[in-house]
mmCIF file of N, CA and C in Angstrom:
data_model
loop_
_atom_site.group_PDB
_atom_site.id
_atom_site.type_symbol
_atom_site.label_atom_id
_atom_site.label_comp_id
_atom_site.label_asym_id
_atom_site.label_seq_id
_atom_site.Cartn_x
_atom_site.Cartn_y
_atom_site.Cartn_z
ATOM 1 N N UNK A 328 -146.032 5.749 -46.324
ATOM 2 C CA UNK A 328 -146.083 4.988 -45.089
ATOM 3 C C UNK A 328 -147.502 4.505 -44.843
ATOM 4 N N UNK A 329 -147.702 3.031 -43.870
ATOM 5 C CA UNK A 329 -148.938 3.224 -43.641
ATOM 6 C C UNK A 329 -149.341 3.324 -43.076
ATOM 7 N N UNK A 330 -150.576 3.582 -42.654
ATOM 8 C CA UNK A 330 -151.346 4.113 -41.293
ATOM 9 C C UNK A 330 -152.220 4.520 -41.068
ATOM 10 N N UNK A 331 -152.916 5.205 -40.696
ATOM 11 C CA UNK A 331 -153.900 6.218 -40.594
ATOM 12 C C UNK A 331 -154.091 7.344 -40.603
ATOM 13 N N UNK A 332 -155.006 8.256 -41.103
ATOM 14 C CA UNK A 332 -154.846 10.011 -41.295
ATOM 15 C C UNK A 332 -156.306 10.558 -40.450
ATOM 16 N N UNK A 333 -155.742 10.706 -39.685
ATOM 17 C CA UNK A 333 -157.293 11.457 -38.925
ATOM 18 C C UNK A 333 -157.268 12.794 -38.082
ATOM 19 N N UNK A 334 -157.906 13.721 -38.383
ATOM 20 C CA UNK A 334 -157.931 15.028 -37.708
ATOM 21 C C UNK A 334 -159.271 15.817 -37.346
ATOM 22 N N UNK A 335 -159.147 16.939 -37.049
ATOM 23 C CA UNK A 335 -160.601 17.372 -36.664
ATOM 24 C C UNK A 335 -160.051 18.906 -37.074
ATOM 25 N N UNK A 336 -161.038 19.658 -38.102
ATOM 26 C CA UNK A 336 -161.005 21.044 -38.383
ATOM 27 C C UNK A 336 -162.394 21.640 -37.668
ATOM 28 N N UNK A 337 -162.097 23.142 -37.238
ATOM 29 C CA UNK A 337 -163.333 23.839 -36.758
ATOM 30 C C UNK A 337 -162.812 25.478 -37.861
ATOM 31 N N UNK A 338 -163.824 25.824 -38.292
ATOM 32 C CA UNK A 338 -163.740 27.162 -38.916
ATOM 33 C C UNK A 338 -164.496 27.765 -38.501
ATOM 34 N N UNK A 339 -164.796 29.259 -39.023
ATOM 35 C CA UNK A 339 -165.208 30.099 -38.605
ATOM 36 C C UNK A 339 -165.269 30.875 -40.581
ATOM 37 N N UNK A 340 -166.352 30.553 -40.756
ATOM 38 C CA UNK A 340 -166.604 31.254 -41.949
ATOM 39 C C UNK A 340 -168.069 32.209 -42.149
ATOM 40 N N UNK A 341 -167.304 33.319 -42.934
ATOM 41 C CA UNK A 341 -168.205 34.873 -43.111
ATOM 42 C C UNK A 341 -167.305 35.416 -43.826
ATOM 43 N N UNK A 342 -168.851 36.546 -44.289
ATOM 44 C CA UNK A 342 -168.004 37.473 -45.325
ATOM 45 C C UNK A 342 -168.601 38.809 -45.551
ATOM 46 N N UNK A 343 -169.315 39.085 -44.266
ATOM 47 C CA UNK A 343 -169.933 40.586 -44.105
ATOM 48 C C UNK A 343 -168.512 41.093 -42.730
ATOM 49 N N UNK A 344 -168.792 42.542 -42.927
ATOM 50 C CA UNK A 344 -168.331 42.892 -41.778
ATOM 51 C C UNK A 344 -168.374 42.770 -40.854
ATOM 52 N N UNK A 345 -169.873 42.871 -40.709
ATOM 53 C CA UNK A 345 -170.879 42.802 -38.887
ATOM 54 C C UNK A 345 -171.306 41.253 -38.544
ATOM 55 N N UNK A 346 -170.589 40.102 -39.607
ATOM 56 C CA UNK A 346 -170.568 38.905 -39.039
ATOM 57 C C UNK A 346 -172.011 38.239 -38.998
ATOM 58 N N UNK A 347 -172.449 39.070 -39.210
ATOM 59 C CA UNK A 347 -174.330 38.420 -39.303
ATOM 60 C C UNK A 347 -174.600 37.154 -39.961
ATOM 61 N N UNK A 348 -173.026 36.335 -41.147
ATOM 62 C CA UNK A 348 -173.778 35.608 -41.625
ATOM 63 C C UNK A 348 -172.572 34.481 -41.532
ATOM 64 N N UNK A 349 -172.622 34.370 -40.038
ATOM 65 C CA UNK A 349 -171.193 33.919 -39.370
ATOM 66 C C UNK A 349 -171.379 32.399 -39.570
ATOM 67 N N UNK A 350 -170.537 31.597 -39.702
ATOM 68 C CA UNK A 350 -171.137 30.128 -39.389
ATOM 69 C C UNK A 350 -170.269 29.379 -38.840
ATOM 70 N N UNK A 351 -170.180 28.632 -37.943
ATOM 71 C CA UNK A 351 -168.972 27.441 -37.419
ATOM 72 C C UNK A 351 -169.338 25.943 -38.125
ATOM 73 N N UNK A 352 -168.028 25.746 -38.162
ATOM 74 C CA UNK A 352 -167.981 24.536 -38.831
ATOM 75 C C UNK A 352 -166.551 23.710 -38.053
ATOM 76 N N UNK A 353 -167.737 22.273 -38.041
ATOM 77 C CA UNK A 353 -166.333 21.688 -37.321
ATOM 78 C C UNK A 353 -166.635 20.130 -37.843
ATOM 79 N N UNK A 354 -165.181 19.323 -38.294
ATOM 80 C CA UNK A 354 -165.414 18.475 -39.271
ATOM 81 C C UNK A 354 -164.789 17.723 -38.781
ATOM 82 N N UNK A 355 -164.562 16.328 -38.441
ATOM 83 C CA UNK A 355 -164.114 15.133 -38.199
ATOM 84 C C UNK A 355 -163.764 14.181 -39.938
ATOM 85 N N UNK A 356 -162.374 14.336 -40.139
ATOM 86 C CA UNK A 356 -162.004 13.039 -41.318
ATOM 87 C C UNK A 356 -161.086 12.262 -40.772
ATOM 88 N N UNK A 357 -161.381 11.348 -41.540
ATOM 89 C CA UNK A 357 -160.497 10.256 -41.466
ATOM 90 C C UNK A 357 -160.309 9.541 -42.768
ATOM 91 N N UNK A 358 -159.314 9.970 -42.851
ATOM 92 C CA UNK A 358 -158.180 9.066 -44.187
ATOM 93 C C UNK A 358 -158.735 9.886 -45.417
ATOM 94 N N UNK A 359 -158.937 11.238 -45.438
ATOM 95 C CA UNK A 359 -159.146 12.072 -46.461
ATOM 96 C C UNK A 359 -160.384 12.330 -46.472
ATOM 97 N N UNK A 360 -161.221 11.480 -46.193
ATOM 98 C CA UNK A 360 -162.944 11.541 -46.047
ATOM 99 C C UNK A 360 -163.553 12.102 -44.740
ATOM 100 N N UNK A 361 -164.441 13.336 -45.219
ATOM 101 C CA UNK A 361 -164.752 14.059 -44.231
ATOM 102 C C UNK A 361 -166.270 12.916 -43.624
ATOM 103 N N UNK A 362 -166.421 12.298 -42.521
ATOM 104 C CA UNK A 362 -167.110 11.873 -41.570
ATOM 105 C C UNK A 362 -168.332 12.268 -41.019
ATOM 106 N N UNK A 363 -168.139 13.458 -40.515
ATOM 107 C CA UNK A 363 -169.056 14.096 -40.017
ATOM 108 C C UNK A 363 -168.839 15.683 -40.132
ATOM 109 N N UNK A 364 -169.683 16.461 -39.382
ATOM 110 C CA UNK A 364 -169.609 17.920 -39.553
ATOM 111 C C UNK A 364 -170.712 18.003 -38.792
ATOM 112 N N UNK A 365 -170.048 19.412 -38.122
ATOM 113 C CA UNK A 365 -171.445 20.255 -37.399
ATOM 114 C C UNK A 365 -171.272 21.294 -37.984
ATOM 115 N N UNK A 366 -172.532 22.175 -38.088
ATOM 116 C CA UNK A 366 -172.578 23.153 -38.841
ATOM 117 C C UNK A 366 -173.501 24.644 -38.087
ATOM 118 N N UNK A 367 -172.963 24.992 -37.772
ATOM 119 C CA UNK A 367 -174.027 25.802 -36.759
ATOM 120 C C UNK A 367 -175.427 26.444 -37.132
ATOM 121 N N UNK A 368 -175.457 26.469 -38.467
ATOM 122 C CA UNK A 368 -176.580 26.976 -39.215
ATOM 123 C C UNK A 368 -177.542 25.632 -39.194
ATOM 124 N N UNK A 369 -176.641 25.265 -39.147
ATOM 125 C CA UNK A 369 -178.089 23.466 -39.426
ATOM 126 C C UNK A 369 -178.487 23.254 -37.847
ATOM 127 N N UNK A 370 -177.365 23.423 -36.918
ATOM 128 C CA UNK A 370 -178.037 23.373 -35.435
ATOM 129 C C UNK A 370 -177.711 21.884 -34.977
ATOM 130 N N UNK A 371 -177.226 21.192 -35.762
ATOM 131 C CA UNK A 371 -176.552 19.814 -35.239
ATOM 132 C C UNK A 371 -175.179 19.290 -36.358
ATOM 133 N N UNK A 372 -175.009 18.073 -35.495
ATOM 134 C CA UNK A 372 -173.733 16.884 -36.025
ATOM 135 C C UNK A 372 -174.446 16.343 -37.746
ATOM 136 N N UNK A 373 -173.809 16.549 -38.799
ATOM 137 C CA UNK A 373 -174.405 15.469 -39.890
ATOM 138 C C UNK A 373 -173.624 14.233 -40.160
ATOM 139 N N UNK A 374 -173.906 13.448 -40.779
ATOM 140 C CA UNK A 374 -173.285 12.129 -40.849
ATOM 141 C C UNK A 374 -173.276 12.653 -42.759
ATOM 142 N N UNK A 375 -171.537 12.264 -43.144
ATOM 143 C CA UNK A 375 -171.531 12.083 -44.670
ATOM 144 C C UNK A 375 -171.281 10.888 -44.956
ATOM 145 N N UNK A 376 -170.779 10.098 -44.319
ATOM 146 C CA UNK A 376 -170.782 8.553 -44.558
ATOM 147 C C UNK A 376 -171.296 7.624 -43.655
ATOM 148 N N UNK A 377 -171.442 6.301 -43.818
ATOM 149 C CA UNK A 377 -172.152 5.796 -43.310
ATOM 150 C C UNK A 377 -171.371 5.606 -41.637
ATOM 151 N N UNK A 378 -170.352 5.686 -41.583
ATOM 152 C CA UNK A 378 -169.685 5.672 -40.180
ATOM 153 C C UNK A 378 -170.016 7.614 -39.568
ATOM 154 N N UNK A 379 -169.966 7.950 -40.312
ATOM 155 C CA UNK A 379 -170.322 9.605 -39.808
ATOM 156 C C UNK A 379 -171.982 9.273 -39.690
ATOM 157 N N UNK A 380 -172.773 8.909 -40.166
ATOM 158 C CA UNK A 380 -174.145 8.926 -39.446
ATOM 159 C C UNK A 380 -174.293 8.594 -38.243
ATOM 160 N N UNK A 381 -173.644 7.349 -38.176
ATOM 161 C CA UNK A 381 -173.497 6.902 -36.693
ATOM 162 C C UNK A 381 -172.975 7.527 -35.553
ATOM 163 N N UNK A 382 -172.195 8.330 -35.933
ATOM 164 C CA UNK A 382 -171.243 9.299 -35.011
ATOM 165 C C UNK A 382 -172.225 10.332 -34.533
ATOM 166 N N UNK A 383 -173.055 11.066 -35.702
ATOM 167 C CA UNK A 383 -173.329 12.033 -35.413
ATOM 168 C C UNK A 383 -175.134 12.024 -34.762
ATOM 169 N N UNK A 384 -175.179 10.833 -34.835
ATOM 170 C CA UNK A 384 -176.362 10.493 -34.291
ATOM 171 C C UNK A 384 -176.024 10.351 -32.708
ATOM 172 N N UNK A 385 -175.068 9.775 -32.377
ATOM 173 C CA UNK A 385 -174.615 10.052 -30.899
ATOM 174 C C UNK A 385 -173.942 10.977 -30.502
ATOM 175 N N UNK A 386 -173.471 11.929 -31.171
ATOM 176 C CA UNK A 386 -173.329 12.673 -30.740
ATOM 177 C C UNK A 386 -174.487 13.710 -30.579
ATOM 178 N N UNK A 387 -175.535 13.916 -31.186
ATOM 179 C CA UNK A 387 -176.845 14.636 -31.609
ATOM 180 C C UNK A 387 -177.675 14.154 -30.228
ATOM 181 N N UNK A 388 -177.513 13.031 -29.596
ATOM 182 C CA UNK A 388 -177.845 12.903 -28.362
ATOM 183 C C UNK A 388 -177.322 13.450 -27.379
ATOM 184 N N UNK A 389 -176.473 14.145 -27.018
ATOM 185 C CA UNK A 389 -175.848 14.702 -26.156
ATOM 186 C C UNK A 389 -176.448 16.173 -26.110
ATOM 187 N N UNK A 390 -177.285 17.089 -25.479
ATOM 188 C CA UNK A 390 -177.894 18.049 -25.780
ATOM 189 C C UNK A 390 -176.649 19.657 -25.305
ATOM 190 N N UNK A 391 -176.106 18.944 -24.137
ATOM 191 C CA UNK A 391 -174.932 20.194 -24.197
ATOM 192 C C UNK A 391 -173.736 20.002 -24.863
ATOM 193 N N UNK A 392 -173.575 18.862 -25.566
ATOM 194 C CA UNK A 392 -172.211 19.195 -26.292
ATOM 195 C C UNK A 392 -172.706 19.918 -27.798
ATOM 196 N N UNK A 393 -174.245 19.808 -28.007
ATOM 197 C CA UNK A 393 -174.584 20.506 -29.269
ATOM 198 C C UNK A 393 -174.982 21.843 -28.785
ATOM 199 N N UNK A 394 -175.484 22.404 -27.226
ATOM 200 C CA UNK A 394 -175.615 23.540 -27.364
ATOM 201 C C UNK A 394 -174.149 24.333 -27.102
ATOM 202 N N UNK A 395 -173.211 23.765 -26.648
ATOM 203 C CA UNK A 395 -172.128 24.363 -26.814
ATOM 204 C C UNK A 395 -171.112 24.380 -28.193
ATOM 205 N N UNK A 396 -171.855 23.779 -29.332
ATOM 206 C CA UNK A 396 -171.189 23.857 -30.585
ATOM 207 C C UNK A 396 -171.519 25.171 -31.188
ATOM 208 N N UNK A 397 -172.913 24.539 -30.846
ATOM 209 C CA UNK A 397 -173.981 26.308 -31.396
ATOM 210 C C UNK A 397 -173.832 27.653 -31.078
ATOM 211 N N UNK A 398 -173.111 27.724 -29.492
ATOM 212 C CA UNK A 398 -172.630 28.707 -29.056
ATOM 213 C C UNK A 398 -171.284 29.212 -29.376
ATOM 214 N N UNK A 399 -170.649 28.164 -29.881
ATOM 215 C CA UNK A 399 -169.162 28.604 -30.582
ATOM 216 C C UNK A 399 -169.262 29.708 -31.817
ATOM 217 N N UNK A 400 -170.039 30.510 -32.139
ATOM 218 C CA UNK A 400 -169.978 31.179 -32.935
ATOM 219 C C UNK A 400 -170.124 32.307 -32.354
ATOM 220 N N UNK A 401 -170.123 32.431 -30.933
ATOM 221 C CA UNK A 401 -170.340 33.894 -30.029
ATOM 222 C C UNK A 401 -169.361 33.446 -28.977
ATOM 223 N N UNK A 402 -168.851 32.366 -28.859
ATOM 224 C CA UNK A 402 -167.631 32.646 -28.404
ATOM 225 C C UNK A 402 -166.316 32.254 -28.370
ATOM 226 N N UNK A 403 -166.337 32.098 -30.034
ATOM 227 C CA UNK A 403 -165.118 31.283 -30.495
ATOM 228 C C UNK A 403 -164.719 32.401 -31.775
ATOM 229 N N UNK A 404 -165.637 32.143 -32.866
ATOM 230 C CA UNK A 404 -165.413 32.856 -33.497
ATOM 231 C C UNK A 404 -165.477 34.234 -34.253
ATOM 232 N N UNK A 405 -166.682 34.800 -33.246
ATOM 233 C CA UNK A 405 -167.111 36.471 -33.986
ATOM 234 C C UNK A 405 -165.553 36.968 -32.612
ATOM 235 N N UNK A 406 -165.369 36.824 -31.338
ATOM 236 C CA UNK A 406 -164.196 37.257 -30.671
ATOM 237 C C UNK A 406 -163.294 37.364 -31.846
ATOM 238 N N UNK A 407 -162.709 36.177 -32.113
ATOM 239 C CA UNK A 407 -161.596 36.132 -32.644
ATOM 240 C C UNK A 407 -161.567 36.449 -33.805
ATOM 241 N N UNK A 408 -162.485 36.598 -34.477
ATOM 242 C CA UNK A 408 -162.726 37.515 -35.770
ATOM 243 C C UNK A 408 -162.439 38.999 -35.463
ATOM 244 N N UNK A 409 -162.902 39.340 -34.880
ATOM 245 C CA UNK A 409 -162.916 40.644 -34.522
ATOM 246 C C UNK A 409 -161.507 41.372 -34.115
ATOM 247 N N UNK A 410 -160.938 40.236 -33.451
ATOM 248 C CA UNK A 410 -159.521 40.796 -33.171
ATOM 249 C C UNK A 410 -158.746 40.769 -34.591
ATOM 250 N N UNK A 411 -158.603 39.046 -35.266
ATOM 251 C CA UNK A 411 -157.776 39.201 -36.313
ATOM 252 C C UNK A 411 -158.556 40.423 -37.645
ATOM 253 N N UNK A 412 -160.007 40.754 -37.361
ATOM 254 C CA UNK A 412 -160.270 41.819 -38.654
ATOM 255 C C UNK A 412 -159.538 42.807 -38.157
ATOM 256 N N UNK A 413 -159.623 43.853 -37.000
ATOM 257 C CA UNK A 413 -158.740 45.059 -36.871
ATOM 258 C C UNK A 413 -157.765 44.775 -36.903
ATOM 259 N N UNK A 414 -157.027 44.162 -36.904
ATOM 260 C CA UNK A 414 -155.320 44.312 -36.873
ATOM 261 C C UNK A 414 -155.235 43.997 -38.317
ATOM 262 N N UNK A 415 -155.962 43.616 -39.186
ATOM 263 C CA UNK A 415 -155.673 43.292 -40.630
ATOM 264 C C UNK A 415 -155.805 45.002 -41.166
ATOM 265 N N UNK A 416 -157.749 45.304 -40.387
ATOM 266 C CA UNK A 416 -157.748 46.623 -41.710
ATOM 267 C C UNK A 416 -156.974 48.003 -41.286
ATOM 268 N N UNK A 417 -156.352 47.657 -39.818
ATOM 269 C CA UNK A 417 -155.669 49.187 -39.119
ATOM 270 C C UNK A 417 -154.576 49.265 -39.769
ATOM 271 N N UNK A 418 -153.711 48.163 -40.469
ATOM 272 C CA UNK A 418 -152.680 47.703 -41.117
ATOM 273 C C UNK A 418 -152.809 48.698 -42.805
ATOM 274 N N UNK A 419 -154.469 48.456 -43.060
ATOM 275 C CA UNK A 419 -154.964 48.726 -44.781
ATOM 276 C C UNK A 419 -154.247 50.071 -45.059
#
């Protein structure tokens, strides 16, 4: 069919216990090609194509929608890590 394919992923990737080396990731594609990305370790929006530079340059202007990206890793994903790790290893 034709059309358009566009979505937005956010993760939550680590691989210590105590989460110390936690990182959020949140990605904007469109039509298979990832766009942009924030990355919480980098501390802002990146641009991978030339329409994702642009994006993430305005968005990189916005100073609380990037400090609330940055903060998604204390309260998005070490929470919810924490819940889905015990119920995985109480299970072990």
């Amino acid at each position: 069919a034709d059309g358009y394919y566009q979505y937005q992923m956010d993760e939550c990737v680590y691989s210590t216990s105590d989460y110390s080396d936690m990182v959020y990731l949140r990605s904007f594609t469109f039509n298979k090609d990832v766009d942009v990305q924030f990355n919480s370790t980098v501390g802002k929006f990146v641009g991978l194509t030339e329409f994702g530079v642009k994006q993430a340059e305005y968005f990189n202007k916005n100073q609380a929608l990037v400090q609330g990206m940055k903060a998604s890793v204390d309260t998005a994903c070490r929470p919810n890590a924490q819940i889905l790790d015990s119920s995985v290893r109480d299970k072990a």
